Coordinates of C-alpha atoms in Angstrom, one line a residue:
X178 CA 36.0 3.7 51.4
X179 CA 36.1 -0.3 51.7
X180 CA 38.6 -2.0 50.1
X181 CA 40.6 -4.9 50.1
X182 CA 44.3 -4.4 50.6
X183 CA 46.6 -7.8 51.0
X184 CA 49.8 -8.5 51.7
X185 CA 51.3 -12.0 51.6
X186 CA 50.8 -12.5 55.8
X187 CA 47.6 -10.4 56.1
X188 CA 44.2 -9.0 55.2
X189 CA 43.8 -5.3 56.2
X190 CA 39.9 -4.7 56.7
X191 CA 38.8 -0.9 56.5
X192 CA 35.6 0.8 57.7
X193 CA 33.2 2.0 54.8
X194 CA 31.5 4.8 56.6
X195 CA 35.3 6.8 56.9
X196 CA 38.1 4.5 55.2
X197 CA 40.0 4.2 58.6
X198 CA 41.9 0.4 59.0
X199 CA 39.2 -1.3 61.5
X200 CA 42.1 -4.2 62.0
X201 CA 44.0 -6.9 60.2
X202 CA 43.8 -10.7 60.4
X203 CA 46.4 -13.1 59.2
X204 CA 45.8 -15.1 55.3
X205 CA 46.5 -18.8 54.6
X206 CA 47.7 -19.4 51.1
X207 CA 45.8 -21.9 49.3
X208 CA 47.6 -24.8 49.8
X209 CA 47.7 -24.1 53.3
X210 CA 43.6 -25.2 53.7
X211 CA 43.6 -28.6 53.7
X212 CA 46.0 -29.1 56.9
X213 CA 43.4 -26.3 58.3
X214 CA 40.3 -29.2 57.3
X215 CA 43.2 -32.2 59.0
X216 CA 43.5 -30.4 62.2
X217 CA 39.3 -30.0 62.9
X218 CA 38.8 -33.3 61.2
X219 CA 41.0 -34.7 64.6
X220 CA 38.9 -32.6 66.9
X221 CA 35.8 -33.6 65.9
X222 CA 35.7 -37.1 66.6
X223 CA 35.3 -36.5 70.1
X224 CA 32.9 -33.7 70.1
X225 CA 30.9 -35.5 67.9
X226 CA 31.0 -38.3 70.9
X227 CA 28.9 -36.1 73.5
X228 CA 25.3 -36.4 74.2
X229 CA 23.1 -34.3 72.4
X230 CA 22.4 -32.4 76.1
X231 CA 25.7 -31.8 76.3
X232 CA 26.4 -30.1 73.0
X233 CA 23.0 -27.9 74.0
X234 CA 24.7 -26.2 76.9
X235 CA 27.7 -25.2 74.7
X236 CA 25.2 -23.9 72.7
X237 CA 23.9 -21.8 75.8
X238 CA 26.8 -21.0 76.8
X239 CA 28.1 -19.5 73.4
X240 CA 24.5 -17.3 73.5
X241 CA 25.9 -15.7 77.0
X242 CA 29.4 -15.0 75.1
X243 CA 27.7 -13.0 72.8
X244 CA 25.7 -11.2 75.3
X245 CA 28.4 -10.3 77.5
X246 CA 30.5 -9.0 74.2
X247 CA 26.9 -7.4 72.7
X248 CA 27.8 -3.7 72.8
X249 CA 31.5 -4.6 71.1
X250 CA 30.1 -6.7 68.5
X251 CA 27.3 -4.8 67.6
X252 CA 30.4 -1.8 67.8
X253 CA 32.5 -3.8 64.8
X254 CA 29.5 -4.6 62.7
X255 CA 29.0 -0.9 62.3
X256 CA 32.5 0.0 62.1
X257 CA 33.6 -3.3 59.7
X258 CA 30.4 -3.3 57.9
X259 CA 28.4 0.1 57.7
X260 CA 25.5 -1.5 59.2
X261 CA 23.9 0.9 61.6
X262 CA 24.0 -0.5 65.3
X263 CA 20.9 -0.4 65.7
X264 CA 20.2 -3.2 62.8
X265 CA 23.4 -5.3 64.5
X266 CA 21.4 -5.4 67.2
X267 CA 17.7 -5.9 65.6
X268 CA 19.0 -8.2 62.3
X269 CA 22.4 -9.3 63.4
X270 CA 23.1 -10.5 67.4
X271 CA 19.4 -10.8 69.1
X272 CA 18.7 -13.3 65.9
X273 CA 21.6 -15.1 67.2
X274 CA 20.7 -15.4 70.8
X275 CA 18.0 -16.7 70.6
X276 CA 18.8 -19.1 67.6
X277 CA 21.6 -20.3 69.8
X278 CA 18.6 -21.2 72.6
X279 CA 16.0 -22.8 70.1
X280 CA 18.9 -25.0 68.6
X281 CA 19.8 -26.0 72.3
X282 CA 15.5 -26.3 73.0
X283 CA 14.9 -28.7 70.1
X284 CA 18.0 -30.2 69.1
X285 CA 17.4 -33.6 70.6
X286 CA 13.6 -33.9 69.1
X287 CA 15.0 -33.3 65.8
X288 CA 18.1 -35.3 65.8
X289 CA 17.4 -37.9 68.3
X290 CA 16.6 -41.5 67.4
X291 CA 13.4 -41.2 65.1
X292 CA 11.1 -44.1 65.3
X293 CA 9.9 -45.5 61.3
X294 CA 6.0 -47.2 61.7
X295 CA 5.8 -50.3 59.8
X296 CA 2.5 -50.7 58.7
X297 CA 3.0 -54.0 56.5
X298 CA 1.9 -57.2 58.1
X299 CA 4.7 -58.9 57.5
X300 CA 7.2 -56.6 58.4
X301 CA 5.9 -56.1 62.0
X302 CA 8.2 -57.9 63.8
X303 CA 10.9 -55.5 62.8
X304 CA 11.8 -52.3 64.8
X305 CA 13.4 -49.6 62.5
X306 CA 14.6 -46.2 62.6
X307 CA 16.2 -43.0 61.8
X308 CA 19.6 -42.2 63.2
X309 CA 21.3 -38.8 62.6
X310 CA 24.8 -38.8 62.5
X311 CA 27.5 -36.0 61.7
X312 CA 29.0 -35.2 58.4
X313 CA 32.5 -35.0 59.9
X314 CA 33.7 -31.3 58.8
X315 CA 31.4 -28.5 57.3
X316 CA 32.7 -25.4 55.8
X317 CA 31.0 -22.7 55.5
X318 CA 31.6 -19.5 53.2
X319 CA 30.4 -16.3 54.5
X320 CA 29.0 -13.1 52.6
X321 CA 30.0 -10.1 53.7
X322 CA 26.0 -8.5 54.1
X323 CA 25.3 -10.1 57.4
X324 CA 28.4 -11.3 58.2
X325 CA 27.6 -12.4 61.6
X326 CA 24.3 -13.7 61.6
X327 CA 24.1 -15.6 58.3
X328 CA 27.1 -17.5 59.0
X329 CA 26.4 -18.1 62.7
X330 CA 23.4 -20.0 62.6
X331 CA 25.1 -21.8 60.4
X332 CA 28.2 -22.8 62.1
X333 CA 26.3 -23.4 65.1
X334 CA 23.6 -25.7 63.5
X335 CA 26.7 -27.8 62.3
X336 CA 28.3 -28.2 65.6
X337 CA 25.1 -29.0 67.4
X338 CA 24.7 -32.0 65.1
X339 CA 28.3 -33.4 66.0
X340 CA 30.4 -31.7 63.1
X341 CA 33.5 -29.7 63.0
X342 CA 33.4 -25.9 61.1
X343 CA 36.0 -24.4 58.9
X344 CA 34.7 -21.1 58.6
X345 CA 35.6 -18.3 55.4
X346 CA 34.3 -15.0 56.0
X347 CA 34.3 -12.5 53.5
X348 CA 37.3 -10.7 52.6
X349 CA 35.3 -7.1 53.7
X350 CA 34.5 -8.6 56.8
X351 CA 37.2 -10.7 58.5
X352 CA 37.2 -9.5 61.7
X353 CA 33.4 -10.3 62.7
X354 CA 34.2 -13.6 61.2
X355 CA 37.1 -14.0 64.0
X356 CA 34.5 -13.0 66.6
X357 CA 33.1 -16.0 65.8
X358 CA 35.2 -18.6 66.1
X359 CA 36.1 -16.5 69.5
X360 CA 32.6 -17.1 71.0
X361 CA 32.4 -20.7 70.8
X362 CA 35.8 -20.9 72.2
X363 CA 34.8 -18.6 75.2
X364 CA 31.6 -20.7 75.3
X365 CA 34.1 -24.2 75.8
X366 CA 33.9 -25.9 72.6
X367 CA 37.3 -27.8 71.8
X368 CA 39.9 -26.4 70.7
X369 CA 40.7 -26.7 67.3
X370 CA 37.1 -27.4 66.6
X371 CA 36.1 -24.5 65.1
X372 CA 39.0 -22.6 62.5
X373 CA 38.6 -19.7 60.7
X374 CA 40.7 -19.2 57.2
X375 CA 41.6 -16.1 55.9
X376 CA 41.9 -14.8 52.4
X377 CA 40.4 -14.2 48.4
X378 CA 38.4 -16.7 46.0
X379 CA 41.4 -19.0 46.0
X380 CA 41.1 -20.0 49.6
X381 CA 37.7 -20.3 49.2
X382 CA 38.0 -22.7 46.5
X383 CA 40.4 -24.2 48.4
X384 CA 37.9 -25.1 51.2
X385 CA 35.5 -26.2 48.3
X386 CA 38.0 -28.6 46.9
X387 CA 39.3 -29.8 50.4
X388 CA 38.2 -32.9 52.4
X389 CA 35.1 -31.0 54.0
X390 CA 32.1 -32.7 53.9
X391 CA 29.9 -29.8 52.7
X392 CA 30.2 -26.3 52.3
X393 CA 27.8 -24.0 52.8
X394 CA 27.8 -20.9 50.3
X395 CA 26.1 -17.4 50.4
X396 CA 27.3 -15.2 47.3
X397 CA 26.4 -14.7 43.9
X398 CA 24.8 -17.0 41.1
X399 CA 28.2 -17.5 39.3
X400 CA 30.4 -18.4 41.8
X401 CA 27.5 -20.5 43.8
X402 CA 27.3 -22.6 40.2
X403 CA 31.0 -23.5 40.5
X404 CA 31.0 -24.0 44.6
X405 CA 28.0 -26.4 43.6
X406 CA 29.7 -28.2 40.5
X407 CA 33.0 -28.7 42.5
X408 CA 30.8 -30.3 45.1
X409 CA 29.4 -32.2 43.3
X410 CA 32.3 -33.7 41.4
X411 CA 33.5 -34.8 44.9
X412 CA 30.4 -36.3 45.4
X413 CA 30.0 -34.5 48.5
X414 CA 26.4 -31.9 49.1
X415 CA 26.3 -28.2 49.3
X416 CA 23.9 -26.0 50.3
X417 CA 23.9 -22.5 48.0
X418 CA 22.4 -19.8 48.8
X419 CA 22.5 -17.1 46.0
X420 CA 20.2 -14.3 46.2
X421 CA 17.1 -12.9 45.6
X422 CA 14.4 -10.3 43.6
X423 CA 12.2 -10.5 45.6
X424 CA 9.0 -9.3 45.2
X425 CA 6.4 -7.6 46.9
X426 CA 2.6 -7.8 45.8
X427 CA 0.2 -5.0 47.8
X428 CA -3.6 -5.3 46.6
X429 CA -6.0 -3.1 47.1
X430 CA -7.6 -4.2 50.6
X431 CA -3.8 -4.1 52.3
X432 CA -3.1 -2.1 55.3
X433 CA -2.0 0.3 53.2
X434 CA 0.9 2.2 55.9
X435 CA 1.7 -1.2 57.2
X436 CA 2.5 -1.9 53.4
X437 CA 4.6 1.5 53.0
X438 CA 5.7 0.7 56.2
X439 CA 7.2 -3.2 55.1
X440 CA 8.5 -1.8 51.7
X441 CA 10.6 0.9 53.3
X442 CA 12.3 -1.7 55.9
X443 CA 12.1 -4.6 53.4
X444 CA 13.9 -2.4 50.8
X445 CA 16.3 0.0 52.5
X446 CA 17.1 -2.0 55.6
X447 CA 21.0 -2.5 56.0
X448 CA 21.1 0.5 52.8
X449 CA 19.0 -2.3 50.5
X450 CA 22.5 -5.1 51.1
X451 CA 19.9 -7.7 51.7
X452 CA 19.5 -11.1 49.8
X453 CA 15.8 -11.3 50.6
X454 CA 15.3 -7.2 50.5
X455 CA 12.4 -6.2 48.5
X456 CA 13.4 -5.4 44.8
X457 CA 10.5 -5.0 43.3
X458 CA 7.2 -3.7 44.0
X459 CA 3.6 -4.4 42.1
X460 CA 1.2 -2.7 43.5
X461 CA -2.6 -2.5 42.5
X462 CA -3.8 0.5 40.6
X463 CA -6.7 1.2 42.7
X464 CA -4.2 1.9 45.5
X465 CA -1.1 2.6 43.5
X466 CA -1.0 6.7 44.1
X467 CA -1.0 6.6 47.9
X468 CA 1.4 3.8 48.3
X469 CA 3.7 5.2 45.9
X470 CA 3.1 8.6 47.8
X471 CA 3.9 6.7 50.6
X472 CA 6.9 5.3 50.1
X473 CA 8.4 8.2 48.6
X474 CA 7.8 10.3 51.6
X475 CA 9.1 8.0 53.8
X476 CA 12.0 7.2 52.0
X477 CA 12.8 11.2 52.2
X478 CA 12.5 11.3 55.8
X479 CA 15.3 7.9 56.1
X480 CA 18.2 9.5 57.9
X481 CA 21.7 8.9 56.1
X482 CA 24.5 8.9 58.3
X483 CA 27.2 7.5 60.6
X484 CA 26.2 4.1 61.3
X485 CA 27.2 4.1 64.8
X486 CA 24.6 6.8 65.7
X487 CA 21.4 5.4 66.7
X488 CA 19.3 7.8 65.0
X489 CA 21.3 6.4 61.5
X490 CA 18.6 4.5 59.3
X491 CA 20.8 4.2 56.5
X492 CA 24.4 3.6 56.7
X493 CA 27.8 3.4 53.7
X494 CA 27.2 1.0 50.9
X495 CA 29.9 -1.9 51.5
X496 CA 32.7 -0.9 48.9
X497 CA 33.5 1.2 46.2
X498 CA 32.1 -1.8 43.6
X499 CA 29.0 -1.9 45.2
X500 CA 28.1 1.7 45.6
X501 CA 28.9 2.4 41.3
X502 CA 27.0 -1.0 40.6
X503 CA 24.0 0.5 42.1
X504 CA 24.2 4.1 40.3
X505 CA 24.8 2.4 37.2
X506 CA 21.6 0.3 37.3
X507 CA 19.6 3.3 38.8
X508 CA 21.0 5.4 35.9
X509 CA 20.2 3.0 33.4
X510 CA 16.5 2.8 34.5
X511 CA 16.3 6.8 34.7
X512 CA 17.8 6.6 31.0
X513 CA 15.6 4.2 29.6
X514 CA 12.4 6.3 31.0
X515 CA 11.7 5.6 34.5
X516 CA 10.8 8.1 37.3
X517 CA 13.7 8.6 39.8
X518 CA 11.3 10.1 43.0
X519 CA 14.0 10.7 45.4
X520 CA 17.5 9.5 46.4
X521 CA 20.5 8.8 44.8
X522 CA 24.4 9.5 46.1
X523 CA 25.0 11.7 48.5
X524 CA 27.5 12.7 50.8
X525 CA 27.6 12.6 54.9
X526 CA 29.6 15.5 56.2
X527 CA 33.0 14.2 58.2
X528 CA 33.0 10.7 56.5
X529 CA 34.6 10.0 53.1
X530 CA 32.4 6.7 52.7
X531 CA 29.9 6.1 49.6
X532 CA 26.9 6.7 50.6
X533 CA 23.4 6.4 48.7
X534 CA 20.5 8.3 49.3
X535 CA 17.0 5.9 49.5
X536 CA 15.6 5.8 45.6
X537 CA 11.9 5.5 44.4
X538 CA 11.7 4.2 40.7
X539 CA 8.3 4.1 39.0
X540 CA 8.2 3.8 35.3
X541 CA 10.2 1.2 35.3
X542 CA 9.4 -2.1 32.9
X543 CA 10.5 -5.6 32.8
X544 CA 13.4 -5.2 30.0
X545 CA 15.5 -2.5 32.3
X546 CA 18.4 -3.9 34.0
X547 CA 17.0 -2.8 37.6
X548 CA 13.8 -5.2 37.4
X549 CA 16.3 -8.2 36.0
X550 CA 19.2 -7.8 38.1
X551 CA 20.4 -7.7 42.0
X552 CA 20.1 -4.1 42.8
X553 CA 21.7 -4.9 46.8
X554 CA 21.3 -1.2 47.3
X555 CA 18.5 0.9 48.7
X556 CA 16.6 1.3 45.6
X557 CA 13.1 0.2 45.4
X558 CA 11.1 0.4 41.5
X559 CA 7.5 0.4 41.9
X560 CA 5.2 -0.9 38.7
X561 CA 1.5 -0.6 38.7
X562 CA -0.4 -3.5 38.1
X563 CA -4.1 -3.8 36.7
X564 CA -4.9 -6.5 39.4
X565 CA -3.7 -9.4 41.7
X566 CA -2.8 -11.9 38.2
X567 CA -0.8 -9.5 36.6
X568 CA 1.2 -9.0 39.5
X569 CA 1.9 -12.5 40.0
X570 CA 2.9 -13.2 36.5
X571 CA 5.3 -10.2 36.6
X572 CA 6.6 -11.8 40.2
X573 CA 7.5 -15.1 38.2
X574 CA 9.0 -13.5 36.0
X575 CA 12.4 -13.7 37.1
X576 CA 15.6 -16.0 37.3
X577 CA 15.5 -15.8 40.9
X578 CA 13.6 -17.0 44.0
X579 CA 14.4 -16.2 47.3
X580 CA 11.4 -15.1 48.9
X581 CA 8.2 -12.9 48.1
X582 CA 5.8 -11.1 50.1
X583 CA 1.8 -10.7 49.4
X584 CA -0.5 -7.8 51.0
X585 CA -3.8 -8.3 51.4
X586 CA -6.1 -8.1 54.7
X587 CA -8.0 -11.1 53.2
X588 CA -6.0 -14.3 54.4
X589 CA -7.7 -16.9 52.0
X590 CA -6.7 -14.7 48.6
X591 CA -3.1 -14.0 50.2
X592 CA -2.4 -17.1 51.2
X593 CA -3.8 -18.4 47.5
X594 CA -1.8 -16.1 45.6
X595 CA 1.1 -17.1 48.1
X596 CA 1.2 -20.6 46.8
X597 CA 1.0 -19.7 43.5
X598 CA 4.2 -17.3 43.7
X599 CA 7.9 -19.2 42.9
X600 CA 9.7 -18.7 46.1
X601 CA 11.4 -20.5 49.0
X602 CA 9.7 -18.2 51.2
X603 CA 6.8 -16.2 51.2
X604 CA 5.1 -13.9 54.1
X605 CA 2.1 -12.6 53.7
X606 CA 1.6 -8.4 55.2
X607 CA 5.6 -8.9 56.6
X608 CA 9.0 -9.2 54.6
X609 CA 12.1 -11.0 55.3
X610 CA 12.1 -11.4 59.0
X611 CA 12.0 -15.0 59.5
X612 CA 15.9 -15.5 59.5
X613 CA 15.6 -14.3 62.5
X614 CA 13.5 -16.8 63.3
X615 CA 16.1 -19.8 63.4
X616 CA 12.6 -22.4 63.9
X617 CA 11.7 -21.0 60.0
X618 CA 13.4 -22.6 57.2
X619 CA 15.1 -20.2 55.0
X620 CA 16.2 -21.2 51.2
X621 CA 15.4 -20.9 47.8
X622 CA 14.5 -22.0 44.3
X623 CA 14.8 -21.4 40.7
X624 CA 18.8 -19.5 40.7
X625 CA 18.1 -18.3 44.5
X626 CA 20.0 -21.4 45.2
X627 CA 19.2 -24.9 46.7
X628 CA 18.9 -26.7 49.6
X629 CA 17.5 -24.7 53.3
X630 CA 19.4 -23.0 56.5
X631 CA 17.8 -22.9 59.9
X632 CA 14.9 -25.4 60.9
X633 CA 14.6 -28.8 61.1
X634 CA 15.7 -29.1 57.2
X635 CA 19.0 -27.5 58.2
X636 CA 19.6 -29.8 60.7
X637 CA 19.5 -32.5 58.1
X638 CA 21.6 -30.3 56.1
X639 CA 24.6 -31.4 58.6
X640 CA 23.7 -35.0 59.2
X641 CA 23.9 -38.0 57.5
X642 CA 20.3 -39.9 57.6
X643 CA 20.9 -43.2 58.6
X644 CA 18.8 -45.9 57.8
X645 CA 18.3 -48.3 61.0
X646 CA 16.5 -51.8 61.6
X647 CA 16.4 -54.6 64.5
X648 CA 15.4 -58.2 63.2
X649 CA 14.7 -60.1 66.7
X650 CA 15.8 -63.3 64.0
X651 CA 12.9 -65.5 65.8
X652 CA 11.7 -66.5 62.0
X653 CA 12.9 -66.5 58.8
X654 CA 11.8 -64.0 55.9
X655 CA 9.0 -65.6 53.8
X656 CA 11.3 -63.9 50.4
X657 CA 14.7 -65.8 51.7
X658 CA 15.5 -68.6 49.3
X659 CA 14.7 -71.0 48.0
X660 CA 12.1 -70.1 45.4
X661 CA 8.9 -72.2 44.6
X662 CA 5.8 -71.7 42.5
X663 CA 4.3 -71.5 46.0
X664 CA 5.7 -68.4 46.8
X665 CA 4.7 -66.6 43.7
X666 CA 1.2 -67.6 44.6
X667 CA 1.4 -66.4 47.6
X668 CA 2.1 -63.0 46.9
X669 CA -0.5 -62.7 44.4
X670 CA -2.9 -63.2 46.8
X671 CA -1.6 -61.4 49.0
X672 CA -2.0 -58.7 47.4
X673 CA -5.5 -58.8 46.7
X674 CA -6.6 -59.8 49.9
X675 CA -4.1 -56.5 51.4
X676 CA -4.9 -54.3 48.6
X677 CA -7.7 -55.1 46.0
X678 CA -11.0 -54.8 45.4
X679 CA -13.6 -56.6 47.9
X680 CA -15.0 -58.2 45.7
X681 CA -11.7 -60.0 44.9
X682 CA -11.1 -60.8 48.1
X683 CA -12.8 -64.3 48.9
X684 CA -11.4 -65.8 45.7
X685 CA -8.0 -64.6 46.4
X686 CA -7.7 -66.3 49.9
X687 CA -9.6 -69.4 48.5
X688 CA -6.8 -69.9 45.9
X689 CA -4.2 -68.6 47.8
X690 CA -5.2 -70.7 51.3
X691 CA -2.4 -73.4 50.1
X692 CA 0.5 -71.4 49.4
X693 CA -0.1 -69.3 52.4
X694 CA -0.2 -72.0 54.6
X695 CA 3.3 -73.0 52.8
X696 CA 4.6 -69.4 53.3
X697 CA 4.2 -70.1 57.2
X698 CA 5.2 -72.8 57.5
X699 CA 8.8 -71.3 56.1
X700 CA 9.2 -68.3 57.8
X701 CA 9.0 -71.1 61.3
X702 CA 11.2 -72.4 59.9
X703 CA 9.5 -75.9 59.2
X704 CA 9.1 -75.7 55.4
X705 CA 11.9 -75.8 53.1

């Protein structure tokens, strides 16, 4: 079983599949953090002075680290984690790779010099632009549900744009969070430039509270609201990241086994530990008794097991907590009248970890616990809908949203439906697997958090936006003192003839023909 076992020099992490010690990493105390923050923060300077090209190939580099490490890694994600090795491969490193390439593809596009049009007359003489400059040092707190993956992109997002990282894994996952910091040192990146700190929520608020320029949180609601109020105090941005119910709607012209197919991956993939995992299912009634059928035969046939076998679909819940958090909601449901099809705990012979069967829920309503709160187990409650507006009001209805996920072989109505849904992401007859995808944005609204990893938009995440503009200074500006009734009349007809009706615009330049020529004569400097 996983748990958490500290003494005042270390952090023993345990494998969840058989309770074995997987390996120990050393803890900082709290007070302890802030040196940690110094020591990048005199690092990054200088990495933060290299060409954009130049960062890219570190960034290549770091993607052949993992690859030549790719069988251990995938090894201790199974063993630290309970994922099973074939998802470390499919959710976990391949994501990374190739992130790691399309940063190193596209960085300079995004964060090079960005040209700003001036389309105003009189401000044409003026070059302007964007310049993206680093933050100085991000940290970044981990989760321990894709503990290399989530936290990867992001680290590596941050360095591309110049910054220094100061990296918290999870407390259930330290050692995947070492690996980490170990690739981009094997890849060449300064020394010192990337840290990793060790230890429970008082380190972590230690990182929050430190000189960092931003963190970047995945966890839960309640301590994402403090991480973003502490932040904010400082006056200093945060990107939060905080979960999910997420929803999938299946009408009646779906494909209706790629549907079954999608809800069994999208809900029991990495045993259901998934922020963006599908929660909650509304299905059509016309189609509601082969889905369900469906899914409940397929999630009877998922193999439970030893997460380093590849045949393993579904591996050890994470801990002790999370395994009873999910019975408890499960039994609530069941108590409260809902259907419990298949699943529930069950043992693996030769492993003392917690393991939980895939469940089927119908029956369930929208006062039970399960349709309100994070399952993050494989359980999946189905509701039948009377049609496509029902199920998107029962999708809203929810303090969270992460993503959603709409059905339908007719584009138009699921892309319509799509808009209408209250989500940072949506994908229409898929679920979920744009992290992977590091081009895709990934973020939430309502209590799913704020602010976007990955894409373009996390790029800005790390940067400050700079406002830049060249005045060649051959004239003056026509708004420079001093002021005049001239001026005044100037711009009022200046703004008819640039903006108002035609019919206005004769009798504006006839009235303002005086003060124009006034105007010009200033800005060349021949006019007071």
């Amino acid at each position: 079983m996983a748990t958490e076992a500290r003494t005042h020099t270390q952090l023993d992490s345990f494998n969840p599949a058989t309770g074995e010690l997987v390996g120990s990493v050393p803890t900082l105390a709290p007070e302890e953090v802030q040196a940690v923050v110094d020591d990048v923060a005199g690092v990054q300077p200088f990495w933060a002075l290299l060409p954009l090209a130049d960062r890219a190939r570190y960034m290549r580099r770091a993607a052949q680290a993992i690859i030549d490490d790719l069988d251990g890694i995938a090894e201790l994600l199974s063993r630290e984690q309970g994922k099973p090795v074939n998802e470390a491969y499919v959710m976990e490193l391949l994501p990374t790779v190739d992130a790691l390439h399309w940063i190193a593809d596209n960085a300079e596009d995004i964060l090079g010099d960005e040209r700003v049009k001036n389309p105003q007359i009189f401000l044409k003489q003026k070059k302007a632009w964007f310049s993206y400059e680093p933050l100085g040092v991000v940290g970044v707190i981990a989760p321990w549900n894709y503990p290399w993956s989530i936290p990867f992109g992001e680290v590596a997002i941050a360095l591309m744009c110049g910054n220094g990282v100061v990296l918290k894994p999870a407390s259930l996952t330290p050692l995947i969070g070492e690996r980490i910091q170990t690739i981009f040192e094997r890849a060449g990146v300064p020394e010192g430039l990337v840290r990793t700190v060790h230890g429970g929520g008082a380190v972590g608020q230690a990182l929050v509270e430190s000189s960092v320029a931003k963190i970047f949180f995945t966890g839960s609601v309640e301590v994402g609201r403090g991480v973003g109020a502490a932040c904010a105090e400082r006056l200093k941005g945060s990107v939060l990241e905080l979960g999910g119910k997420d929803a999938q709607i299946v009408l009646a012209d779906a494909n209706l086994p790629n549907a079954v197919s999608g809800c069994l991956w999208g809900g029991f993939a990495n045993a259901g530990q998934t922020c963006s995992g599908i929660e909650r299912v509304y299905v059509v009634r016309e189609v509601a008794d082969r889905f369900i059928e469906g899914v409940v035969n397929g999630a009877r046939e998922l193999r439970v097991g030893d997460p380093l076998g590849w045949d393993t679909e579904i591996g050890p819940m994470v801990s002790d907590d999370q395994f009873e958090l999910v019975r408890e909601l499960v039994d609530d449901a069941v108590a409260n009248g809902a259907t419990l099809h298949c699943g529930g705990p069950t043992e693996v012979t030769g492993f003392s970890g917690r393991f939980y069967a895939p469940a089927v829920l119908t029956g369930v309503t929208h006062d039970m616990r399960i349709m309100r709160e994070e399952i993050f187990g494989p359980v999946i409650p189905i509701v039948t809908v009377r049609d496509e507006e029902e199920a998107i009001a029962l999708a809203n209805d929810s303090e969270f949203g992460l993503g959603a996920s709409v059905w339908s072989l007719d584009r138009g109505k699921a892309e319509r439906i799509g808009r209408r849904l209250e989500a940072g992401m949506v994908w229409l007859n898929d679920h979920m697997y744009s992290h992977g995808a590091c081009q895709c944005a990934w973020g939430g609204v309502k209590h799913s958090g704020i602010g976007r990893a990955h894409s373009k938009f996390g790029f800005y995440e790390c940067v400050n936006i700079k406002q830049m503009v060249w005045e060649p200074s051959r004239t003056r500006n026509f708004w420079w003192h001093p002021y005049d009734e001239s001026l005044g009349r100037a711009m009022d007809a200046s703004a008819k003839l640039l903006y108002g009706r035609d019919a206005d615009k004769w009798g504006a330049l006839r009235r303002g023909a005086v003060p124009l020529a006034k105007l010009g004569a200033k800005v060349l400097g021949r006019g007071r």
